Coordinates of C-alpha atoms and ligand atoms in Angstrom, one line a residue:
M20 CA 18.5 -47.2 24.1
N21 CA 14.8 -46.6 24.1
I22 CA 12.6 -48.8 26.2
S23 CA 9.4 -46.8 26.2
V24 CA 6.2 -48.2 24.7
P25 CA 5.0 -46.7 21.4
R26 CA 2.4 -44.0 21.9
R27 CA -0.1 -42.0 19.9
V28 CA 1.5 -41.8 16.4
T29 CA 1.1 -45.0 14.5
K30 CA 2.1 -46.1 11.0
A31 CA -1.6 -46.0 10.1
T32 CA -1.7 -42.3 10.9
A33 CA 1.4 -41.7 8.8
V34 CA -0.1 -43.6 5.9
A35 CA -3.4 -41.7 6.2
A36 CA -1.5 -38.4 6.2
L37 CA 0.5 -39.4 3.2
A38 CA -2.7 -40.4 1.3
A39 CA -4.3 -37.1 2.2
L40 CA -1.4 -35.1 0.9
A41 CA -1.3 -37.1 -2.3
L42 CA -5.0 -36.5 -2.8
A43 CA -4.5 -32.8 -2.2
G44 CA -1.7 -32.8 -4.7
L45 CA 0.6 -31.3 -2.1
T46 CA 3.5 -33.6 -2.2
G47 CA 6.8 -32.5 -3.8
T48 CA 8.7 -29.3 -3.5
T49 CA 7.4 -25.9 -3.9
A50 CA 9.1 -22.5 -4.0
S51 CA 7.6 -19.1 -3.6
A52 CA 9.0 -15.6 -3.8
N53 CA 7.3 -13.5 -1.2
P54 CA 6.3 -9.8 -1.7
A55 CA 8.2 -7.1 0.1
A56 CA 6.8 -6.1 3.5
A57 CA 6.0 -2.3 3.5
A58 CA 5.5 -1.5 -0.2
A59 CA 6.9 1.9 -1.1
A60 CA 4.7 4.2 -3.0
P61 CA 5.5 4.4 -6.7
D62 CA 6.7 7.6 -8.4
I63 CA 3.7 9.3 -9.9
P64 CA 4.6 10.2 -13.5
L65 CA 4.3 14.0 -14.0
A66 CA 3.6 13.5 -17.7
N67 CA 0.5 11.6 -16.8
V68 CA -0.8 14.2 -14.4
K69 CA -0.1 16.9 -17.0
Q70 CA -2.0 14.9 -19.6
H71 CA -5.0 15.0 -17.3
L72 CA -4.7 18.7 -17.1
T73 CA -4.5 19.0 -20.9
D74 CA -7.7 17.0 -21.1
L75 CA -9.4 19.1 -18.5
Q76 CA -8.3 22.2 -20.4
S77 CA -9.8 20.8 -23.6
I78 CA -13.0 20.1 -21.8
A79 CA -13.2 23.7 -20.6
T80 CA -12.3 25.0 -24.1
A81 CA -15.1 22.9 -25.6
N82 CA -17.6 24.1 -23.1
G83 CA -17.5 27.8 -23.0
G84 CA -14.1 28.2 -21.2
N85 CA -15.0 26.8 -17.8
R86 CA -15.9 23.6 -15.8
A87 CA -18.2 25.3 -13.3
H88 CA -21.0 23.9 -11.4
G89 CA -24.2 23.8 -13.4
R90 CA -22.3 24.2 -16.7
T91 CA -21.7 21.5 -19.3
G92 CA -18.0 21.5 -18.7
Y93 CA -18.5 20.3 -15.2
K94 CA -20.4 17.1 -16.1
A95 CA -17.9 16.5 -18.9
S96 CA -15.1 16.6 -16.3
I97 CA -17.0 14.1 -14.2
D98 CA -17.5 11.8 -17.1
F99 CA -13.8 12.1 -18.0
V100 CA -12.5 11.1 -14.6
K101 CA -15.1 8.4 -14.1
A102 CA -14.2 6.7 -17.4
K103 CA -10.5 6.4 -16.4
L104 CA -11.4 5.0 -13.0
D105 CA -13.9 2.5 -14.4
A106 CA -11.3 1.2 -16.9
A107 CA -8.8 0.8 -14.1
G108 CA -11.1 -1.4 -12.0
Y109 CA -12.6 1.1 -9.5
T110 CA -16.2 0.9 -8.3
T111 CA -17.5 4.3 -9.1
T112 CA -20.6 6.2 -8.0
V113 CA -21.9 9.5 -9.2
Q114 CA -23.8 11.3 -6.5
Q115 CA -26.3 14.0 -7.5
F116 CA -27.2 17.1 -5.5
T117 CA -28.8 20.4 -6.2
S118 CA -27.3 23.8 -5.7
G119 CA -28.5 27.2 -7.0
G120 CA -31.1 25.5 -9.0
S121 CA -28.6 23.3 -10.9
T122 CA -27.7 19.7 -10.6
G123 CA -24.3 19.0 -9.1
Y124 CA -22.2 15.8 -9.1
N125 CA -19.8 14.2 -6.8
L126 CA -17.8 11.2 -8.0
I127 CA -16.8 8.5 -5.5
A128 CA -14.4 5.7 -6.5
D129 CA -13.7 2.7 -4.2
W130 CA -10.7 0.5 -4.7
P131 CA -12.0 -3.1 -4.0
G132 CA -10.6 -4.7 -0.9
G133 CA -9.1 -3.6 2.4
D134 CA -10.7 -3.4 5.8
P135 CA -14.2 -1.8 5.3
N136 CA -14.0 -0.6 8.9
Q137 CA -10.9 1.5 8.2
V138 CA -11.3 3.7 5.1
L139 CA -8.7 6.1 4.0
M140 CA -10.0 8.8 1.7
A141 CA -8.4 11.3 -0.6
G142 CA -10.3 14.0 -2.6
S143 CA -10.3 17.2 -4.5
H144 CA -12.9 19.5 -6.0
L145 CA -13.4 19.1 -9.7
D146 CA -15.4 22.3 -10.4
S147 CA -13.8 25.5 -11.6
V148 CA -15.2 29.0 -11.1
S149 CA -17.2 30.3 -14.1
S150 CA -14.5 32.8 -15.1
G151 CA -11.9 30.3 -16.3
P152 CA -10.9 26.6 -16.9
G153 CA -9.6 26.1 -13.3
I154 CA -6.4 24.2 -14.1
N155 CA -4.5 25.0 -11.0
D156 CA -7.8 25.5 -9.0
N157 CA -8.5 22.7 -9.0
G158 CA -7.5 20.6 -12.1
S159 CA -4.1 20.2 -10.2
G160 CA -5.5 18.3 -7.2
S161 CA -8.1 16.5 -9.3
A162 CA -5.5 15.2 -11.8
A163 CA -2.9 14.3 -9.1
V164 CA -5.5 12.3 -7.1
L165 CA -6.7 10.7 -10.3
E166 CA -3.2 9.6 -11.3
T167 CA -2.5 8.3 -7.8
A168 CA -5.7 6.2 -8.0
L169 CA -4.6 4.9 -11.3
A170 CA -1.1 4.1 -9.8
V171 CA -2.9 2.1 -7.1
A172 CA -4.6 0.0 -9.8
R173 CA -1.4 -0.3 -11.9
S174 CA 0.6 -1.6 -9.0
G175 CA -2.2 -3.9 -7.8
Y176 CA -1.7 -2.4 -4.4
Q177 CA -3.8 -4.2 -1.7
P178 CA -3.5 -2.1 1.4
T179 CA -4.8 -3.0 4.8
K180 CA -7.2 -0.2 4.8
H181 CA -9.9 0.3 2.2
L182 CA -9.2 3.2 -0.2
R183 CA -11.8 5.6 -1.5
F184 CA -11.3 8.7 -3.7
G185 CA -13.6 11.6 -4.2
W186 CA -14.1 14.4 -6.7
W187 CA -16.4 17.1 -5.3
G188 CA -18.8 19.4 -7.1
A189 CA -19.7 23.0 -6.3
E190 CA -16.8 23.6 -4.0
E191 CA -16.5 27.1 -5.4
L192 CA -20.1 27.8 -4.2
G193 CA -19.3 26.9 -0.6
L194 CA -18.0 23.3 -0.3
V195 CA -21.5 22.2 -1.4
G196 CA -20.6 18.8 -2.8
S197 CA -18.4 17.6 0.0
K198 CA -20.9 18.9 2.6
Y199 CA -23.6 16.9 0.8
Y200 CA -21.4 13.8 0.8
V201 CA -20.8 13.9 4.5
A202 CA -24.4 14.8 5.3
Q203 CA -25.8 11.8 3.5
L204 CA -23.1 9.5 4.9
P205 CA -24.6 7.5 7.9
T206 CA -22.9 8.2 11.2
A207 CA -21.6 4.6 11.3
E208 CA -19.9 5.1 7.9
R209 CA -18.4 8.4 9.0
A210 CA -16.8 6.6 11.9
K211 CA -15.1 4.2 9.6
L212 CA -13.1 7.1 7.9
S213 CA -9.7 6.9 9.4
G214 CA -8.7 10.0 7.4
Y215 CA -9.5 12.4 4.6
L216 CA -6.7 14.0 2.6
N217 CA -7.6 17.1 0.6
F218 CA -5.8 18.5 -2.5
D219 CA -6.9 21.9 -3.7
M220 CA -4.4 24.0 -5.7
I221 CA -1.1 22.0 -5.7
G222 CA 0.6 23.4 -8.8
S223 CA 0.6 27.1 -8.2
P224 CA 2.9 28.9 -10.7
N225 CA 4.8 30.7 -7.9
P226 CA 4.5 27.9 -5.4
G227 CA 4.9 27.6 -1.7
Y228 CA 4.8 24.2 0.0
F229 CA 2.1 24.3 2.6
V230 CA 0.9 21.4 4.8
Y231 CA -2.4 21.6 6.6
D232 CA -2.1 21.7 10.4
D233 CA -4.8 19.3 11.3
D234 CA -4.4 15.6 12.1
P235 CA -0.8 15.2 13.5
T236 CA -0.2 11.8 11.8
I237 CA -1.3 13.0 8.4
E238 CA 0.6 16.2 8.8
T239 CA 3.8 14.4 9.9
T240 CA 3.5 12.0 6.9
F241 CA 3.5 14.9 4.5
K242 CA 6.3 16.8 6.3
N243 CA 8.5 13.7 6.4
Y244 CA 8.1 13.3 2.6
F245 CA 9.2 16.9 1.9
A246 CA 12.0 16.6 4.5
G247 CA 13.2 13.6 2.5
L248 CA 13.3 15.8 -0.6
G249 CA 15.0 18.6 1.3
V250 CA 12.1 20.9 0.5
P251 CA 11.1 23.1 3.5
T252 CA 7.3 23.3 4.2
E253 CA 5.2 25.7 6.2
I254 CA 1.8 25.3 7.8
E255 CA -1.1 26.3 5.6
T256 CA -2.7 29.6 6.8
E257 CA -4.3 31.1 3.7
G258 CA -7.8 30.4 4.9
D259 CA -8.3 27.4 7.1
G260 CA -11.7 25.8 6.2
R261 CA -11.7 27.2 2.7
S262 CA -11.7 23.8 1.0
D263 CA -13.5 20.4 1.2
H264 CA -11.5 19.0 4.1
A265 CA -13.6 21.4 6.3
S266 CA -16.7 19.3 5.5
F267 CA -15.0 16.2 6.9
K268 CA -13.4 17.9 9.8
N269 CA -16.8 19.3 10.9
V270 CA -18.0 15.7 11.4
G271 CA -14.9 14.6 13.3
V272 CA -12.9 12.9 10.5
P273 CA -9.1 13.4 10.8
V274 CA -8.0 15.5 7.9
G275 CA -4.9 16.8 6.2
G276 CA -3.7 18.1 2.9
L277 CA -1.4 20.1 0.7
F278 CA -1.6 23.5 -0.9
T279 CA 0.8 25.7 -2.9
G280 CA -0.9 29.1 -2.4
A281 CA -3.7 31.2 -3.9
S282 CA -4.0 35.0 -4.1
R283 CA -1.8 35.8 -1.1
V284 CA 1.6 37.3 -1.9
K285 CA 4.8 35.3 -1.3
S286 CA 7.0 37.0 1.3
S287 CA 10.6 37.7 0.8
A288 CA 11.5 35.1 3.4
Q289 CA 9.4 32.6 1.4
V290 CA 11.2 33.6 -1.8
Q291 CA 14.5 32.9 0.0
K292 CA 13.1 29.5 1.0
W293 CA 11.4 28.4 -2.2
G294 CA 12.5 30.7 -5.0
G295 CA 10.0 32.4 -7.2
T296 CA 9.0 36.1 -6.8
A297 CA 7.4 38.2 -4.1
T298 CA 4.1 38.2 -5.9
A299 CA 0.9 36.2 -5.6
F300 CA 1.4 32.4 -5.3
D301 CA -1.2 32.2 -8.1
R302 CA -1.7 35.4 -10.0
C303 CA -4.4 33.7 -12.1
Y304 CA -6.4 32.6 -9.1
H305 CA -10.1 32.4 -10.0
S306 CA -9.5 34.1 -13.4
S307 CA -9.5 33.2 -17.1
C308 CA -5.7 32.8 -17.2
D309 CA -5.9 29.7 -14.9
T310 CA -4.9 27.5 -17.8
T311 CA -2.4 24.8 -18.4
S312 CA 0.2 27.6 -18.5
N313 CA -0.6 28.4 -14.9
I314 CA 1.2 25.4 -13.5
N315 CA 4.6 25.0 -11.9
D316 CA 5.7 21.5 -12.9
T317 CA 8.1 21.0 -10.0
A318 CA 5.4 21.7 -7.5
L319 CA 2.9 19.5 -9.2
D320 CA 5.4 16.7 -9.4
R321 CA 6.5 16.9 -5.8
N322 CA 2.9 17.2 -4.5
S323 CA 1.7 14.3 -6.7
D324 CA 4.5 12.1 -5.3
A325 CA 3.6 13.3 -1.8
I326 CA 0.0 12.2 -2.3
A327 CA 1.1 8.7 -3.3
H328 CA 3.5 8.6 -0.4
A329 CA 0.8 9.5 2.1
I330 CA -1.8 7.1 0.7
W331 CA 0.6 4.2 0.7
T332 CA 1.9 5.1 4.2
L333 CA -1.4 5.8 5.8
S334 CA -3.2 2.8 4.3
A335 CA -0.6 0.1 5.0
G336 CA -1.7 -0.7 8.6
T337 CA 0.7 -2.8 10.5
T338 CA 3.5 -4.3 8.4
T339 CA 5.0 -7.7 8.7
P340 CA 8.7 -8.5 8.2
P341 CA 9.5 -10.0 4.8
P342 CA 9.1 -13.7 5.0
G343 CA 12.0 -14.4 2.6
K344 CA 12.2 -17.0 -0.1
V345 CA 10.8 -20.4 1.0
F346 CA 11.5 -23.8 -0.4
E347 CA 9.6 -26.6 1.1
N348 CA 8.9 -30.4 0.8
T349 CA 5.8 -31.6 2.5
A350 CA 5.9 -35.2 1.3
D351 CA 6.0 -37.7 4.1
V352 CA 9.0 -40.0 4.3
S353 CA 8.9 -42.9 6.7
V354 CA 11.9 -43.5 8.9
P355 CA 12.6 -47.2 9.3
D356 CA 12.8 -48.3 12.9
N357 CA 16.5 -48.7 13.9
G358 CA 17.3 -48.7 10.2
A359 CA 19.0 -46.9 7.4
A360 CA 19.0 -43.1 7.0
V361 CA 16.3 -41.6 4.8
T362 CA 16.1 -38.1 3.3
S363 CA 13.7 -35.4 2.2
T364 CA 15.0 -33.1 -0.5
V365 CA 14.3 -29.5 -1.5
N366 CA 15.7 -28.1 -4.7
V367 CA 16.8 -24.5 -4.2
T368 CA 16.8 -22.3 -7.4
G369 CA 17.1 -18.7 -8.2
V370 CA 19.1 -17.7 -5.1
T371 CA 22.2 -15.8 -6.0
G372 CA 25.5 -16.7 -4.4
N373 CA 26.0 -18.6 -1.1
A374 CA 23.5 -19.6 1.5
P375 CA 23.1 -17.2 4.5
S376 CA 24.8 -17.4 7.9
N377 CA 21.3 -17.7 9.3
L378 CA 19.6 -20.2 7.1
A379 CA 16.3 -21.2 8.7
V380 CA 15.9 -25.0 8.5
G381 CA 12.3 -26.0 9.3
V382 CA 12.1 -29.6 10.5
D383 CA 8.8 -31.4 11.1
I384 CA 9.4 -35.0 12.2
V385 CA 6.6 -37.0 13.7
H386 CA 8.2 -39.7 16.0
T387 CA 7.4 -41.4 19.3
Y388 CA 10.8 -41.0 20.8
R389 CA 13.1 -38.3 19.5
G390 CA 16.1 -39.7 21.4
D391 CA 16.3 -42.4 18.7
L392 CA 17.0 -39.9 15.9
V393 CA 20.1 -38.5 14.2
V394 CA 19.0 -35.5 12.1
D395 CA 21.3 -33.7 9.7
L396 CA 21.1 -31.0 7.1
V397 CA 23.1 -32.1 4.0
A398 CA 24.2 -29.3 1.7
P399 CA 24.2 -29.8 -2.1
D400 CA 27.9 -30.6 -2.1
G401 CA 27.5 -33.2 0.6
S402 CA 28.6 -31.1 3.6
V403 CA 26.8 -32.2 6.8
Y404 CA 25.3 -29.9 9.5
S405 CA 24.1 -31.7 12.6
L406 CA 20.7 -30.5 13.7
S407 CA 19.9 -33.1 16.4
N408 CA 21.9 -36.1 17.6
R409 CA 19.8 -38.4 19.7
S410 CA 18.9 -35.5 21.9
G411 CA 15.7 -34.8 23.7
G412 CA 15.3 -38.3 25.3
S413 CA 11.8 -39.7 25.5
A414 CA 10.1 -36.5 24.2
D415 CA 8.3 -37.2 20.9
N416 CA 8.3 -35.2 17.6
I417 CA 10.9 -32.8 16.4
V418 CA 9.0 -29.7 15.2
Q419 CA 11.6 -27.0 15.3
T420 CA 13.3 -24.3 13.1
F421 CA 17.1 -24.6 13.4
T422 CA 19.3 -21.7 12.4
V423 CA 22.4 -23.0 10.4
N424 CA 25.4 -21.0 9.4
A425 CA 25.5 -22.2 5.8
S426 CA 27.5 -19.3 4.4
S427 CA 30.2 -21.5 2.9
E428 CA 27.6 -23.4 0.8
V429 CA 26.4 -22.4 -2.6
A430 CA 22.6 -21.8 -2.2
N431 CA 21.3 -23.4 -5.3
G432 CA 21.0 -27.1 -5.5
A433 CA 19.5 -30.1 -3.8
W434 CA 19.5 -29.8 0.0
K435 CA 18.5 -32.8 2.1
L436 CA 17.1 -33.4 5.5
R437 CA 18.7 -36.7 6.6
V438 CA 17.1 -38.7 9.4
Q439 CA 18.2 -42.0 10.9
D440 CA 16.5 -43.9 13.6
K441 CA 19.2 -45.6 15.7
A442 CA 17.1 -47.6 18.2
S443 CA 14.3 -50.1 18.0
V444 CA 10.6 -49.9 19.0
D445 CA 9.7 -46.2 18.5
T446 CA 9.0 -45.1 14.9
G447 CA 7.9 -42.1 12.9
Y448 CA 8.3 -40.2 9.7
I449 CA 9.5 -36.9 8.2
S450 CA 6.4 -34.7 7.7
G451 CA 8.0 -31.6 6.4
F452 CA 11.4 -29.9 5.5
K453 CA 11.6 -26.2 4.8
L454 CA 14.5 -23.8 4.0
T455 CA 13.9 -20.1 4.3
F456 CA 16.4 -17.7 2.6
P457 CA 16.2 -14.2 4.1
Ligands
LIG508 N1 -10.6 26.7 -3.7 C1 -10.1 27.4 -2.6 C2 -10.8 28.8 -2.5 O1 -11.2 29.3 -3.5 C3 -8.6 27.7 -2.7 C4 -8.0 28.0 -1.4 C5 -7.8 29.2 -0.8 C6 -7.5 27.1 -0.5 N2 -7.3 29.1 0.4 C7 -7.1 27.8 0.6 C8 -7.5 25.7 -0.5 C9 -6.5 27.1 1.7 C10 -6.9 25.0 0.6 C11 -6.5 25.7 1.7 O2 -11.1 29.2 -1.4
ZN509 ZN1 -10.1 25.4 -5.1
CA510 CA1 13.1 -46.5 16.9

């Protein structure tokens, strides 16, 4: 029996709250399917990456057989990549610089969103040497980074970090484009780069699987991916600092990357490990035969998927556990003082099979004396689960998530929160009722 004097919550408050909810259009039941917590990277389609290589080959063929700095084939390559990114929703910037008396171009593509103070960057040089079309060096990295950027757009990925992609000019003249990019980047902007991932030659025809030995987190992310495939890796040693990651590393940005080998010869131990022959990893390195025939599809495929894995993993930030499928009724229901039971209903749909053994029942009851209240969960078939039976004495409101073993109940149907006030004087109302299916 309750003998306390009513406090704080009045019927007027309850009515006001109800009116506010009605105005806001928030009454009634809502259901929402929530996204998965840590999104896995999508598979990068090899066919798409190869199509980009075919297009880069066509550009070289139409422009005197190369895509070198200062030649028409280079600018055509920039225009080609830029058009794809613009169509996919990227914010692109072409940055001009001068080297050897010719204009060079970097292409920067920002994916809108993410934390501007934590930028994850991936890039590759887009120029070839003048002696050939540069399909492995470095159409391969350029095409794989492009397709990964397009996969970000296709999946609508919204990572915690901001994503930025770069295609560098005049790498073959001494990392000129990437050095220019970091030199013009204000110190404060450099500090926001949480990592730079470099991809230069990732489809060598006689491939090795090399991971740069730089930032440990980036390195481990790549190694884990290949370990998952059962593909052994080695640390890259064929000329550290010979690609654009060096420009970033020199200003203190954590770097990493992948490489399948250039002119160095594959050892017999490496042939044991990876197959192929004890010849150069890329016998067409920097020559006219670096065409679309100069690509190992398996290496290109694995490395493309590894790029996506690293970008998804390293940009995710902290992950939250999946919130499950939520059904909620936020309409207020007044509970008559010392009167009949009232209910709030949620209609569960689209859940297969039975309810879980850990059904989360969110109860929000505003009341001036919870010891008056008998609160039950009523399953669709009428089964009753007691949540609170006049417990809690003179404490007020019941705002609590109860865990109910409802595994013998079919999930779909009308679930009710039933509340009865069994003693006079104190009053209140059901403010919310929520079921969460894991
Ligand atoms: N474009 C690079 C170059 O011509 C290729 C290369 C050689 C490379 N060794 C490397 C790329 C090591 C990355 C890592 O020098
Ligand atoms: Zn290269
Ligand atoms: Ca009462």
